[in-house]
mmCIF file with all atom_site columns, C-alpha atoms and ligand atoms in Angstrom:
data_model
loop_
_atom_site.group_PDB
_atom_site.id
_atom_site.type_symbol
_atom_site.label_atom_id
_atom_site.label_alt_id
_atom_site.label_comp_id
_atom_site.label_asym_id
_atom_site.label_entity_id
_atom_site.label_seq_id
_atom_site.pdbx_PDB_ins_code
_atom_site.Cartn_x
_atom_site.Cartn_y
_atom_site.Cartn_z
_atom_site.occupancy
_atom_site.B_iso_or_equiv
_atom_site.pdbx_formal_charge
_atom_site.auth_seq_id
_atom_site.auth_comp_id
_atom_site.auth_asym_id
_atom_site.auth_atom_id
_atom_site.pdbx_PDB_model_num
ATOM   1   C  CA  . MET M 1 1   ? 44.756 -10.530 -16.363 1.00 0.00 ? 1125 MET M CA  1
ATOM   2   C  CA  . GLU M 1 2   ? 48.401 -10.926 -15.385 1.00 0.00 ? 1126 GLU M CA  1
ATOM   3   C  CA  . TYR M 1 3   ? 50.137 -8.170  -13.503 1.00 0.00 ? 1127 TYR M CA  1
ATOM   4   C  CA  . PRO M 1 4   ? 53.900 -7.416  -13.172 1.00 0.00 ? 1128 PRO M CA  1
ATOM   5   C  CA  . SER M 1 5   ? 53.413 -6.466  -9.564  1.00 0.00 ? 1129 SER M CA  1
ATOM   6   C  CA  . LYS M 1 6   ? 51.341 -7.672  -6.743  1.00 0.00 ? 1130 LYS M CA  1
ATOM   7   C  CA  . LEU M 1 7   ? 50.724 -4.205  -5.492  1.00 0.00 ? 1131 LEU M CA  1
ATOM   8   C  CA  . ILE M 1 8   ? 49.334 -3.179  -8.781  1.00 0.00 ? 1132 ILE M CA  1
ATOM   9   C  CA  . GLU M 1 9   ? 47.082 -6.016  -8.755  1.00 0.00 ? 1133 GLU M CA  1
ATOM   10  C  CA  . GLU M 1 10  ? 45.687 -5.292  -5.175  1.00 0.00 ? 1134 GLU M CA  1
ATOM   11  C  CA  . ALA M 1 11  ? 45.003 -1.789  -6.255  1.00 0.00 ? 1135 ALA M CA  1
ATOM   12  C  CA  . VAL M 1 12  ? 43.320 -3.031  -9.378  1.00 0.00 ? 1136 VAL M CA  1
ATOM   13  C  CA  . ASN M 1 13  ? 41.298 -5.390  -7.477  1.00 0.00 ? 1137 ASN M CA  1
ATOM   14  C  CA  . GLU M 1 14  ? 40.174 -2.656  -5.116  1.00 0.00 ? 1138 GLU M CA  1
ATOM   15  C  CA  . ILE M 1 15  ? 39.307 -0.070  -7.818  1.00 0.00 ? 1139 ILE M CA  1
ATOM   16  C  CA  . SER M 1 16  ? 37.356 -2.461  -9.738  1.00 0.00 ? 1140 SER M CA  1
ATOM   17  C  CA  . LYS M 1 17  ? 34.932 -2.790  -7.053  1.00 0.00 ? 1141 LYS M CA  1
ATOM   18  C  CA  . LEU M 1 18  ? 33.570 0.661   -7.708  1.00 0.00 ? 1142 LEU M CA  1
ATOM   19  C  CA  . PRO M 1 19  ? 30.421 0.580   -9.836  1.00 0.00 ? 1143 PRO M CA  1
ATOM   20  C  CA  . GLY M 1 20  ? 30.947 0.797   -13.405 1.00 0.00 ? 1144 GLY M CA  1
ATOM   21  C  CA  . ILE M 1 21  ? 34.760 0.320   -13.163 1.00 0.00 ? 1145 ILE M CA  1
ATOM   22  C  CA  . GLY M 1 22  ? 36.256 -2.722  -15.048 1.00 0.00 ? 1146 GLY M CA  1
ATOM   23  C  CA  . LYS M 1 23  ? 39.581 -4.238  -14.470 1.00 0.00 ? 1147 LYS M CA  1
ATOM   24  C  CA  . LYS M 1 24  ? 41.189 -2.551  -17.485 1.00 0.00 ? 1148 LYS M CA  1
ATOM   25  C  CA  . THR M 1 25  ? 39.699 1.160   -16.276 1.00 0.00 ? 1149 THR M CA  1
ATOM   26  C  CA  . ALA M 1 26  ? 41.120 0.239   -12.910 1.00 0.00 ? 1150 ALA M CA  1
ATOM   27  C  CA  . LEU M 1 27  ? 44.342 -0.606  -14.264 1.00 0.00 ? 1151 LEU M CA  1
ATOM   28  C  CA  . ARG M 1 28  ? 44.596 2.809   -16.140 1.00 0.00 ? 1152 ARG M CA  1
ATOM   29  C  CA  . LEU M 1 29  ? 43.527 4.499   -12.663 1.00 0.00 ? 1153 LEU M CA  1
ATOM   30  C  CA  . ALA M 1 30  ? 46.260 2.962   -10.718 1.00 0.00 ? 1154 ALA M CA  1
ATOM   31  C  CA  . LEU M 1 31  ? 48.983 3.521   -13.370 1.00 0.00 ? 1155 LEU M CA  1
ATOM   32  C  CA  . HIS M 1 32  ? 47.627 7.234   -13.465 1.00 0.00 ? 1156 HIS M CA  1
ATOM   33  C  CA  . LEU M 1 33  ? 47.817 7.354   -9.852  1.00 0.00 ? 1157 LEU M CA  1
ATOM   34  C  CA  . LEU M 1 34  ? 51.495 6.149   -9.933  1.00 0.00 ? 1158 LEU M CA  1
ATOM   35  C  CA  . LYS M 1 35  ? 52.419 8.840   -12.382 1.00 0.00 ? 1159 LYS M CA  1
ATOM   36  C  CA  . GLN M 1 36  ? 50.966 11.999  -10.347 1.00 0.00 ? 1160 GLN M CA  1
ATOM   37  C  CA  . ASP M 1 37  ? 52.729 13.598  -7.849  1.00 0.00 ? 1161 ASP M CA  1
ATOM   38  C  CA  . THR M 1 38  ? 52.687 11.392  -4.544  1.00 0.00 ? 1162 THR M CA  1
ATOM   39  C  CA  . THR M 1 39  ? 50.998 14.462  -2.668  1.00 0.00 ? 1163 THR M CA  1
ATOM   40  C  CA  . GLU M 1 40  ? 47.973 14.235  -4.831  1.00 0.00 ? 1164 GLU M CA  1
ATOM   41  C  CA  . THR M 1 41  ? 47.623 10.428  -4.420  1.00 0.00 ? 1165 THR M CA  1
ATOM   42  C  CA  . LEU M 1 42  ? 48.196 10.908  -0.596  1.00 0.00 ? 1166 LEU M CA  1
ATOM   43  C  CA  . GLN M 1 43  ? 45.256 13.749  -0.858  1.00 0.00 ? 1167 GLN M CA  1
ATOM   44  C  CA  . LEU M 1 44  ? 43.024 11.208  -2.546  1.00 0.00 ? 1168 LEU M CA  1
ATOM   45  C  CA  . ALA M 1 45  ? 43.679 8.646   -0.028  1.00 0.00 ? 1169 ALA M CA  1
ATOM   46  C  CA  . GLU M 1 46  ? 43.080 10.896  2.969   1.00 0.00 ? 1170 GLU M CA  1
ATOM   47  C  CA  . ALA M 1 47  ? 40.011 12.160  1.324   1.00 0.00 ? 1171 ALA M CA  1
ATOM   48  C  CA  . LEU M 1 48  ? 38.645 8.758   1.289   1.00 0.00 ? 1172 LEU M CA  1
ATOM   49  C  CA  . VAL M 1 49  ? 39.569 7.817   4.607   1.00 0.00 ? 1173 VAL M CA  1
ATOM   50  C  CA  . ASN M 1 50  ? 37.696 11.074  5.795   1.00 0.00 ? 1174 ASN M CA  1
ATOM   51  C  CA  . LEU M 1 51  ? 34.880 10.211  3.880   1.00 0.00 ? 1175 LEU M CA  1
ATOM   52  C  CA  . ARG M 1 52  ? 34.544 6.862   5.468   1.00 0.00 ? 1176 ARG M CA  1
ATOM   53  C  CA  . GLU M 1 53  ? 35.247 8.081   8.839   1.00 0.00 ? 1177 GLU M CA  1
ATOM   54  C  CA  . LYS M 1 54  ? 33.981 11.398  9.625   1.00 0.00 ? 1178 LYS M CA  1
ATOM   55  C  CA  . THR M 1 55  ? 30.764 11.714  7.527   1.00 0.00 ? 1179 THR M CA  1
ATOM   56  C  CA  . ARG M 1 56  ? 27.557 10.955  9.466   1.00 0.00 ? 1180 ARG M CA  1
ATOM   57  C  CA  . TYR M 1 57  ? 23.820 10.813  8.557   1.00 0.00 ? 1181 TYR M CA  1
ATOM   58  C  CA  . CYS M 1 58  ? 21.782 13.896  9.942   1.00 0.00 ? 1182 CYS M CA  1
ATOM   59  C  CA  . LYS M 1 59  ? 19.700 12.481  12.672  1.00 0.00 ? 1183 LYS M CA  1
ATOM   60  C  CA  . ILE M 1 60  ? 16.779 14.864  11.480  1.00 0.00 ? 1184 ILE M CA  1
ATOM   61  C  CA  . CYS M 1 61  ? 16.767 14.481  7.831   1.00 0.00 ? 1185 CYS M CA  1
ATOM   62  C  CA  . HIS M 1 62  ? 19.417 11.639  7.208   1.00 0.00 ? 1186 HIS M CA  1
ATOM   63  C  CA  . ILE M 1 63  ? 21.185 13.467  4.681   1.00 0.00 ? 1187 ILE M CA  1
ATOM   64  C  CA  . ILE M 1 64  ? 25.097 12.586  4.569   1.00 0.00 ? 1188 ILE M CA  1
ATOM   65  C  CA  . SER M 1 65  ? 26.634 15.369  6.565   1.00 0.00 ? 1189 SER M CA  1
ATOM   66  C  CA  . ASP M 1 66  ? 29.699 16.198  8.391   1.00 0.00 ? 1190 ASP M CA  1
ATOM   67  C  CA  . SER M 1 67  ? 28.005 16.557  11.621  1.00 0.00 ? 1191 SER M CA  1
ATOM   68  C  CA  . GLU M 1 68  ? 25.045 14.648  13.719  1.00 0.00 ? 1192 GLU M CA  1
ATOM   69  C  CA  . GLU M 1 69  ? 22.692 17.667  12.536  1.00 0.00 ? 1193 GLU M CA  1
ATOM   70  C  CA  . CYS M 1 70  ? 23.461 19.182  9.224   1.00 0.00 ? 1194 CYS M CA  1
ATOM   71  C  CA  . THR M 1 71  ? 22.092 22.746  8.384   1.00 0.00 ? 1195 THR M CA  1
ATOM   72  C  CA  . CYS M 1 72  ? 18.507 21.271  7.688   1.00 0.00 ? 1196 CYS M CA  1
ATOM   73  C  CA  . GLU M 1 73  ? 17.342 23.512  10.781  1.00 0.00 ? 1197 GLU M CA  1
ATOM   74  C  CA  . ASN M 1 74  ? 18.778 26.513  9.119   1.00 0.00 ? 1198 ASN M CA  1
ATOM   75  C  CA  . ILE M 1 75  ? 16.444 29.370  9.500   1.00 0.00 ? 1199 ILE M CA  1
ATOM   76  C  CA  . ASN M 1 76  ? 16.807 30.616  5.983   1.00 0.00 ? 1200 ASN M CA  1
ATOM   77  C  CA  . ARG M 1 77  ? 14.866 27.556  4.825   1.00 0.00 ? 1201 ARG M CA  1
ATOM   78  C  CA  . ASP M 1 78  ? 11.090 27.558  4.186   1.00 0.00 ? 1202 ASP M CA  1
ATOM   79  C  CA  . ARG M 1 79  ? 9.980  25.716  7.213   1.00 0.00 ? 1203 ARG M CA  1
ATOM   80  C  CA  . THR M 1 80  ? 6.443  24.739  5.772   1.00 0.00 ? 1204 THR M CA  1
ATOM   81  C  CA  . MET M 1 81  ? 7.595  22.266  3.246   1.00 0.00 ? 1205 MET M CA  1
ATOM   82  C  CA  . ILE M 1 82  ? 9.352  19.089  3.371   1.00 0.00 ? 1206 ILE M CA  1
ATOM   83  C  CA  . CYS M 1 83  ? 10.464 17.099  0.174   1.00 0.00 ? 1207 CYS M CA  1
ATOM   84  C  CA  . VAL M 1 84  ? 10.923 13.436  0.520   1.00 0.00 ? 1208 VAL M CA  1
ATOM   85  C  CA  . VAL M 1 85  ? 13.385 11.916  -1.565  1.00 0.00 ? 1209 VAL M CA  1
ATOM   86  C  CA  . GLU M 1 86  ? 14.971 8.437   -1.798  1.00 0.00 ? 1210 GLU M CA  1
ATOM   87  C  CA  . ASP M 1 87  ? 18.666 9.401   -1.328  1.00 0.00 ? 1211 ASP M CA  1
ATOM   88  C  CA  . THR M 1 88  ? 21.069 12.120  -0.579  1.00 0.00 ? 1212 THR M CA  1
ATOM   89  C  CA  . PRO M 1 89  ? 21.929 12.583  -4.386  1.00 0.00 ? 1213 PRO M CA  1
ATOM   90  C  CA  . ASP M 1 90  ? 18.146 13.425  -4.812  1.00 0.00 ? 1214 ASP M CA  1
ATOM   91  C  CA  . ALA M 1 91  ? 18.305 16.159  -2.380  1.00 0.00 ? 1215 ALA M CA  1
ATOM   92  C  CA  . ILE M 1 92  ? 21.376 17.466  -3.880  1.00 0.00 ? 1216 ILE M CA  1
ATOM   93  C  CA  . ALA M 1 93  ? 19.829 17.688  -7.494  1.00 0.00 ? 1217 ALA M CA  1
ATOM   94  C  CA  . ILE M 1 94  ? 16.755 19.491  -6.366  1.00 0.00 ? 1218 ILE M CA  1
ATOM   95  C  CA  . GLN M 1 95  ? 18.701 21.855  -4.190  1.00 0.00 ? 1219 GLN M CA  1
ATOM   96  C  CA  . ASN M 1 96  ? 20.721 22.652  -7.140  1.00 0.00 ? 1220 ASN M CA  1
ATOM   97  C  CA  . THR M 1 97  ? 17.594 23.463  -9.441  1.00 0.00 ? 1221 THR M CA  1
ATOM   98  C  CA  . ALA M 1 98  ? 17.377 26.535  -7.081  1.00 0.00 ? 1222 ALA M CA  1
ATOM   99  C  CA  . GLN M 1 99  ? 13.716 25.954  -7.414  1.00 0.00 ? 1223 GLN M CA  1
ATOM   100 C  CA  . TYR M 1 100 ? 13.010 24.627  -3.769  1.00 0.00 ? 1224 TYR M CA  1
ATOM   101 C  CA  . ASN M 1 101 ? 14.422 25.867  -0.467  1.00 0.00 ? 1225 ASN M CA  1
ATOM   102 C  CA  . GLY M 1 102 ? 12.216 23.809  2.000   1.00 0.00 ? 1226 GLY M CA  1
ATOM   103 C  CA  . TYR M 1 103 ? 13.351 20.829  4.418   1.00 0.00 ? 1227 TYR M CA  1
ATOM   104 C  CA  . PHE M 1 104 ? 14.417 17.573  2.935   1.00 0.00 ? 1228 PHE M CA  1
ATOM   105 C  CA  . HIS M 1 105 ? 13.765 13.986  4.290   1.00 0.00 ? 1229 HIS M CA  1
ATOM   106 C  CA  . ILE M 1 106 ? 15.944 11.292  2.854   1.00 0.00 ? 1230 ILE M CA  1
ATOM   107 C  CA  . LEU M 1 107 ? 14.405 8.091   3.202   1.00 0.00 ? 1231 LEU M CA  1
ATOM   108 C  CA  . GLY M 1 108 ? 17.334 5.929   2.566   1.00 0.00 ? 1232 GLY M CA  1
ATOM   109 C  CA  . GLY M 1 109 ? 15.523 3.705   -0.008  1.00 0.00 ? 1233 GLY M CA  1
ATOM   110 C  CA  . VAL M 1 110 ? 12.394 2.985   -1.403  1.00 0.00 ? 1234 VAL M CA  1
ATOM   111 C  CA  . ILE M 1 111 ? 9.929  0.001   -0.551  1.00 0.00 ? 1235 ILE M CA  1
ATOM   112 C  CA  . SER M 1 112 ? 10.720 -2.789  -2.843  1.00 0.00 ? 1236 SER M CA  1
ATOM   113 C  CA  . PRO M 1 113 ? 8.766  -6.378  -1.916  1.00 0.00 ? 1237 PRO M CA  1
ATOM   114 C  CA  . LEU M 1 114 ? 10.936 -7.938  -4.563  1.00 0.00 ? 1238 LEU M CA  1
ATOM   115 C  CA  . GLU M 1 115 ? 14.081 -7.118  -2.545  1.00 0.00 ? 1239 GLU M CA  1
ATOM   116 C  CA  . GLY M 1 116 ? 12.331 -7.721  0.711   1.00 0.00 ? 1240 GLY M CA  1
ATOM   117 C  CA  . ILE M 1 117 ? 12.624 -3.829  1.537   1.00 0.00 ? 1241 ILE M CA  1
ATOM   118 C  CA  . GLY M 1 118 ? 9.593  -2.979  3.437   1.00 0.00 ? 1242 GLY M CA  1
ATOM   119 C  CA  . PRO M 1 119 ? 8.416  0.072   4.907   1.00 0.00 ? 1243 PRO M CA  1
ATOM   120 C  CA  . SER M 1 120 ? 10.083 -0.487  8.500   1.00 0.00 ? 1244 SER M CA  1
ATOM   121 C  CA  . ASP M 1 121 ? 13.574 -0.959  6.420   1.00 0.00 ? 1245 ASP M CA  1
ATOM   122 C  CA  . ILE M 1 122 ? 13.527 2.982   5.339   1.00 0.00 ? 1246 ILE M CA  1
ATOM   123 C  CA  . ARG M 1 123 ? 13.163 6.325   7.464   1.00 0.00 ? 1247 ARG M CA  1
ATOM   124 C  CA  . ILE M 1 124 ? 9.569  6.586   7.287   1.00 0.00 ? 1248 ILE M CA  1
ATOM   125 C  CA  . ASP M 1 125 ? 9.000  6.509   11.050  1.00 0.00 ? 1249 ASP M CA  1
ATOM   126 C  CA  . THR M 1 126 ? 11.197 9.900   11.593  1.00 0.00 ? 1250 THR M CA  1
ATOM   127 C  CA  . LEU M 1 127 ? 9.167  11.390  8.666   1.00 0.00 ? 1251 LEU M CA  1
ATOM   128 C  CA  . LEU M 1 128 ? 5.770  10.804  10.465  1.00 0.00 ? 1252 LEU M CA  1
ATOM   129 C  CA  . LYS M 1 129 ? 7.583  11.833  13.692  1.00 0.00 ? 1253 LYS M CA  1
ATOM   130 C  CA  . ARG M 1 130 ? 8.614  15.397  12.058  1.00 0.00 ? 1254 ARG M CA  1
ATOM   131 C  CA  . VAL M 1 131 ? 5.225  15.993  10.671  1.00 0.00 ? 1255 VAL M CA  1
ATOM   132 C  CA  . ASN M 1 132 ? 3.518  14.888  13.671  1.00 0.00 ? 1256 ASN M CA  1
ATOM   133 C  CA  . ASP M 1 133 ? 5.404  16.903  16.032  1.00 0.00 ? 1257 ASP M CA  1
ATOM   134 C  CA  . PRO M 1 134 ? 3.362  19.350  17.942  1.00 0.00 ? 1258 PRO M CA  1
ATOM   135 C  CA  . GLU M 1 135 ? 5.638  21.926  17.227  1.00 0.00 ? 1259 GLU M CA  1
ATOM   136 C  CA  . SER M 1 136 ? 6.032  21.204  13.516  1.00 0.00 ? 1260 SER M CA  1
ATOM   137 C  CA  . THR M 1 137 ? 5.629  23.903  10.998  1.00 0.00 ? 1261 THR M CA  1
ATOM   138 C  CA  . ILE M 1 138 ? 5.349  21.609  8.095   1.00 0.00 ? 1262 ILE M CA  1
ATOM   139 C  CA  . LYS M 1 139 ? 2.065  22.199  6.012   1.00 0.00 ? 1263 LYS M CA  1
ATOM   140 C  CA  . GLU M 1 140 ? 3.023  20.527  2.898   1.00 0.00 ? 1264 GLU M CA  1
ATOM   141 C  CA  . VAL M 1 141 ? 4.995  17.343  1.946   1.00 0.00 ? 1265 VAL M CA  1
ATOM   142 C  CA  . ILE M 1 142 ? 6.157  16.755  -1.482  1.00 0.00 ? 1266 ILE M CA  1
ATOM   143 C  CA  . PHE M 1 143 ? 7.172  13.456  -2.799  1.00 0.00 ? 1267 PHE M CA  1
ATOM   144 C  CA  . ALA M 1 144 ? 10.254 13.680  -5.174  1.00 0.00 ? 1268 ALA M CA  1
ATOM   145 C  CA  . LEU M 1 145 ? 10.540 10.006  -5.959  1.00 0.00 ? 1269 LEU M CA  1
ATOM   146 C  CA  . SER M 1 146 ? 11.800 8.169   -8.971  1.00 0.00 ? 1270 SER M CA  1
ATOM   147 C  CA  . PRO M 1 147 ? 8.889  7.377   -11.050 1.00 0.00 ? 1271 PRO M CA  1
ATOM   148 C  CA  . THR M 1 148 ? 9.454  3.712   -10.815 1.00 0.00 ? 1272 THR M CA  1
ATOM   149 C  CA  . MET M 1 149 ? 7.363  0.940   -9.323  1.00 0.00 ? 1273 MET M CA  1
ATOM   150 C  CA  . GLU M 1 150 ? 9.173  1.000   -6.080  1.00 0.00 ? 1274 GLU M CA  1
ATOM   151 C  CA  . GLY M 1 151 ? 8.719  4.998   -6.053  1.00 0.00 ? 1275 GLY M CA  1
ATOM   152 C  CA  . ASP M 1 152 ? 5.334  4.724   -6.497  1.00 0.00 ? 1276 ASP M CA  1
ATOM   153 C  CA  . THR M 1 153 ? 4.601  2.203   -4.145  1.00 0.00 ? 1277 THR M CA  1
ATOM   154 C  CA  . THR M 1 154 ? 6.566  4.314   -1.449  1.00 0.00 ? 1278 THR M CA  1
ATOM   155 C  CA  . ALA M 1 155 ? 4.426  7.371   -2.323  1.00 0.00 ? 1279 ALA M CA  1
ATOM   156 C  CA  . PHE M 1 156 ? 1.352  5.260   -1.986  1.00 0.00 ? 1280 PHE M CA  1
ATOM   157 C  CA  . TYR M 1 157 ? 2.217  3.943   1.428   1.00 0.00 ? 1281 TYR M CA  1
ATOM   158 C  CA  . LEU M 1 158 ? 3.390  7.374   2.519   1.00 0.00 ? 1282 LEU M CA  1
ATOM   159 C  CA  . ALA M 1 159 ? 0.117  8.874   1.464   1.00 0.00 ? 1283 ALA M CA  1
ATOM   160 C  CA  . LYS M 1 160 ? -1.713 6.558   3.455   1.00 0.00 ? 1284 LYS M CA  1
ATOM   161 C  CA  . LYS M 1 161 ? 0.242  7.239   6.530   1.00 0.00 ? 1285 LYS M CA  1
ATOM   162 C  CA  . LEU M 1 162 ? 0.045  10.935  6.296   1.00 0.00 ? 1286 LEU M CA  1
ATOM   163 C  CA  . LYS M 1 163 ? -3.628 11.049  5.485   1.00 0.00 ? 1287 LYS M CA  1
ATOM   164 C  CA  . GLU M 1 164 ? -4.451 11.535  9.244   1.00 0.00 ? 1288 GLU M CA  1
ATOM   165 C  CA  . THR M 1 165 ? -2.412 14.506  9.478   1.00 0.00 ? 1289 THR M CA  1
ATOM   166 C  CA  . GLU M 1 166 ? -3.334 18.028  8.347   1.00 0.00 ? 1290 GLU M CA  1
ATOM   167 C  CA  . VAL M 1 167 ? -0.707 18.366  5.644   1.00 0.00 ? 1291 VAL M CA  1
ATOM   168 C  CA  . LYS M 1 168 ? -1.163 18.776  2.094   1.00 0.00 ? 1292 LYS M CA  1
ATOM   169 C  CA  . ILE M 1 169 ? 0.428  16.062  0.001   1.00 0.00 ? 1293 ILE M CA  1
ATOM   170 C  CA  . THR M 1 170 ? 1.847  17.101  -3.535  1.00 0.00 ? 1294 THR M CA  1
ATOM   171 C  CA  . THR M 1 171 ? 4.024  15.119  -5.951  1.00 0.00 ? 1295 THR M CA  1
ATOM   172 C  CA  . ILE M 1 172 ? 6.456  16.720  -8.529  1.00 0.00 ? 1296 ILE M CA  1
ATOM   173 C  CA  . ALA M 1 173 ? 5.100  16.995  -12.151 1.00 0.00 ? 1297 ALA M CA  1
ATOM   174 C  CA  . ARG M 1 174 ? 5.963  14.076  -14.485 1.00 0.00 ? 1298 ARG M CA  1
ATOM   175 C  CA  . GLY M 1 175 ? 8.666  15.802  -16.507 1.00 0.00 ? 1299 GLY M CA  1
ATOM   176 C  CA  . VAL M 1 176 ? 10.710 13.057  -15.187 1.00 0.00 ? 1300 VAL M CA  1
ATOM   177 C  CA  . PRO M 1 177 ? 10.949 10.284  -17.626 1.00 0.00 ? 1301 PRO M CA  1
ATOM   178 C  CA  . VAL M 1 178 ? 8.883  7.122   -16.272 1.00 0.00 ? 1302 VAL M CA  1
ATOM   179 C  CA  . GLY M 1 179 ? 11.365 4.632   -15.046 1.00 0.00 ? 1303 GLY M CA  1
ATOM   180 C  CA  . GLY M 1 180 ? 14.156 7.124   -14.905 1.00 0.00 ? 1304 GLY M CA  1
ATOM   181 C  CA  . GLU M 1 181 ? 16.190 7.986   -11.877 1.00 0.00 ? 1305 GLU M CA  1
ATOM   182 C  CA  . LEU M 1 182 ? 15.679 11.339  -10.125 1.00 0.00 ? 1306 LEU M CA  1
ATOM   183 C  CA  . GLU M 1 183 ? 19.343 12.062  -9.535  1.00 0.00 ? 1307 GLU M CA  1
ATOM   184 C  CA  . TYR M 1 184 ? 20.027 11.814  -13.310 1.00 0.00 ? 1308 TYR M CA  1
ATOM   185 C  CA  . THR M 1 185 ? 17.217 14.046  -14.625 1.00 0.00 ? 1309 THR M CA  1
ATOM   186 C  CA  . ASP M 1 186 ? 18.640 17.368  -16.090 1.00 0.00 ? 1310 ASP M CA  1
ATOM   187 C  CA  . GLU M 1 187 ? 18.392 20.387  -13.734 1.00 0.00 ? 1311 GLU M CA  1
ATOM   188 C  CA  . ILE M 1 188 ? 15.801 22.254  -15.721 1.00 0.00 ? 1312 ILE M CA  1
ATOM   189 C  CA  . THR M 1 189 ? 13.403 19.553  -16.247 1.00 0.00 ? 1313 THR M CA  1
ATOM   190 C  CA  . LEU M 1 190 ? 13.813 18.635  -12.285 1.00 0.00 ? 1314 LEU M CA  1
ATOM   191 C  CA  . GLY M 1 191 ? 13.392 22.356  -11.509 1.00 0.00 ? 1315 GLY M CA  1
ATOM   192 C  CA  . ARG M 1 192 ? 10.234 22.533  -13.311 1.00 0.00 ? 1316 ARG M CA  1
ATOM   193 C  CA  . SER M 1 193 ? 8.824  19.430  -11.976 1.00 0.00 ? 1317 SER M CA  1
ATOM   194 C  CA  . ILE M 1 194 ? 9.076  20.724  -8.402  1.00 0.00 ? 1318 ILE M CA  1
ATOM   195 C  CA  . ALA M 1 195 ? 7.957  24.119  -9.292  1.00 0.00 ? 1319 ALA M CA  1
ATOM   196 C  CA  . GLN M 1 196 ? 4.840  22.684  -11.070 1.00 0.00 ? 1320 GLN M CA  1
ATOM   197 C  CA  . ARG M 1 197 ? 4.089  20.275  -8.582  1.00 0.00 ? 1321 ARG M CA  1
ATOM   198 C  CA  . MET M 1 198 ? 0.525  18.793  -8.045  1.00 0.00 ? 1322 MET M CA  1
ATOM   199 C  CA  . VAL M 1 199 ? -1.684 17.462  -5.456  1.00 0.00 ? 1323 VAL M CA  1
ATOM   200 C  CA  . TYR M 1 200 ? -0.979 13.720  -5.136  1.00 0.00 ? 1324 TYR M CA  1
ATOM   201 C  CA  . ASP M 1 201 ? -3.966 11.703  -5.741  1.00 0.00 ? 1325 ASP M CA  1
ATOM   202 C  CA  . GLY M 1 202 ? -2.549 8.102   -5.245  1.00 0.00 ? 1326 GLY M CA  1
ATOM   203 C  CA  . LYS M 1 203 ? -2.225 7.710   -9.189  1.00 0.00 ? 1327 LYS M CA  1
ATOM   204 C  CA  . SER M 1 204 ? 0.797  8.469   -11.370 1.00 0.00 ? 1328 SER M CA  1
HETATM 205 ZN ZN1 . ZN  I 2 .   ? 19.768 17.382  8.348   1.00 0.00 ? 77   ZN  I ZN1 1
#
């Protein structure tokens, strides 16, 4: 594509690096930014810089947070359960169902031999530490992983590691379409699947 302005070209190149955004859409967005009030564009720019520079991963549950420790230790939560998810959007989706009020643990990925992601590449160590902590109040670990091969492999590995502990291991009910992504499952289905969770038996 030919651009009348080098600056527009630069903006289009940056915007089109975002997932699902092609050059045409990027151009439309760039032109939209030019049309809106300067303050709005500056607010967007500031929000992006803040997002990049100020967000952290909570060192306990690894959710994206504004501080080193999020509100995961909030006393209003059910301290007996910990829900294991692949990433922050999954935790947000489950939280939004209002069917779950326990702790979360964000793995930051799933085991995928094809992509070279092994157990030590995701936050399994800190999950085991949380469960095994002598002061731990955790009685149940809930697997809320996508029903994909990678999700199943991860659940299987985790179950093996958690076997030595006293905790009950459960998994969300499969109202979630097989092969689907948890974060895109509708709220009602996801809420039902966590309310109707079942004991994990290593099969799916
Ligand atoms: Zn946290």
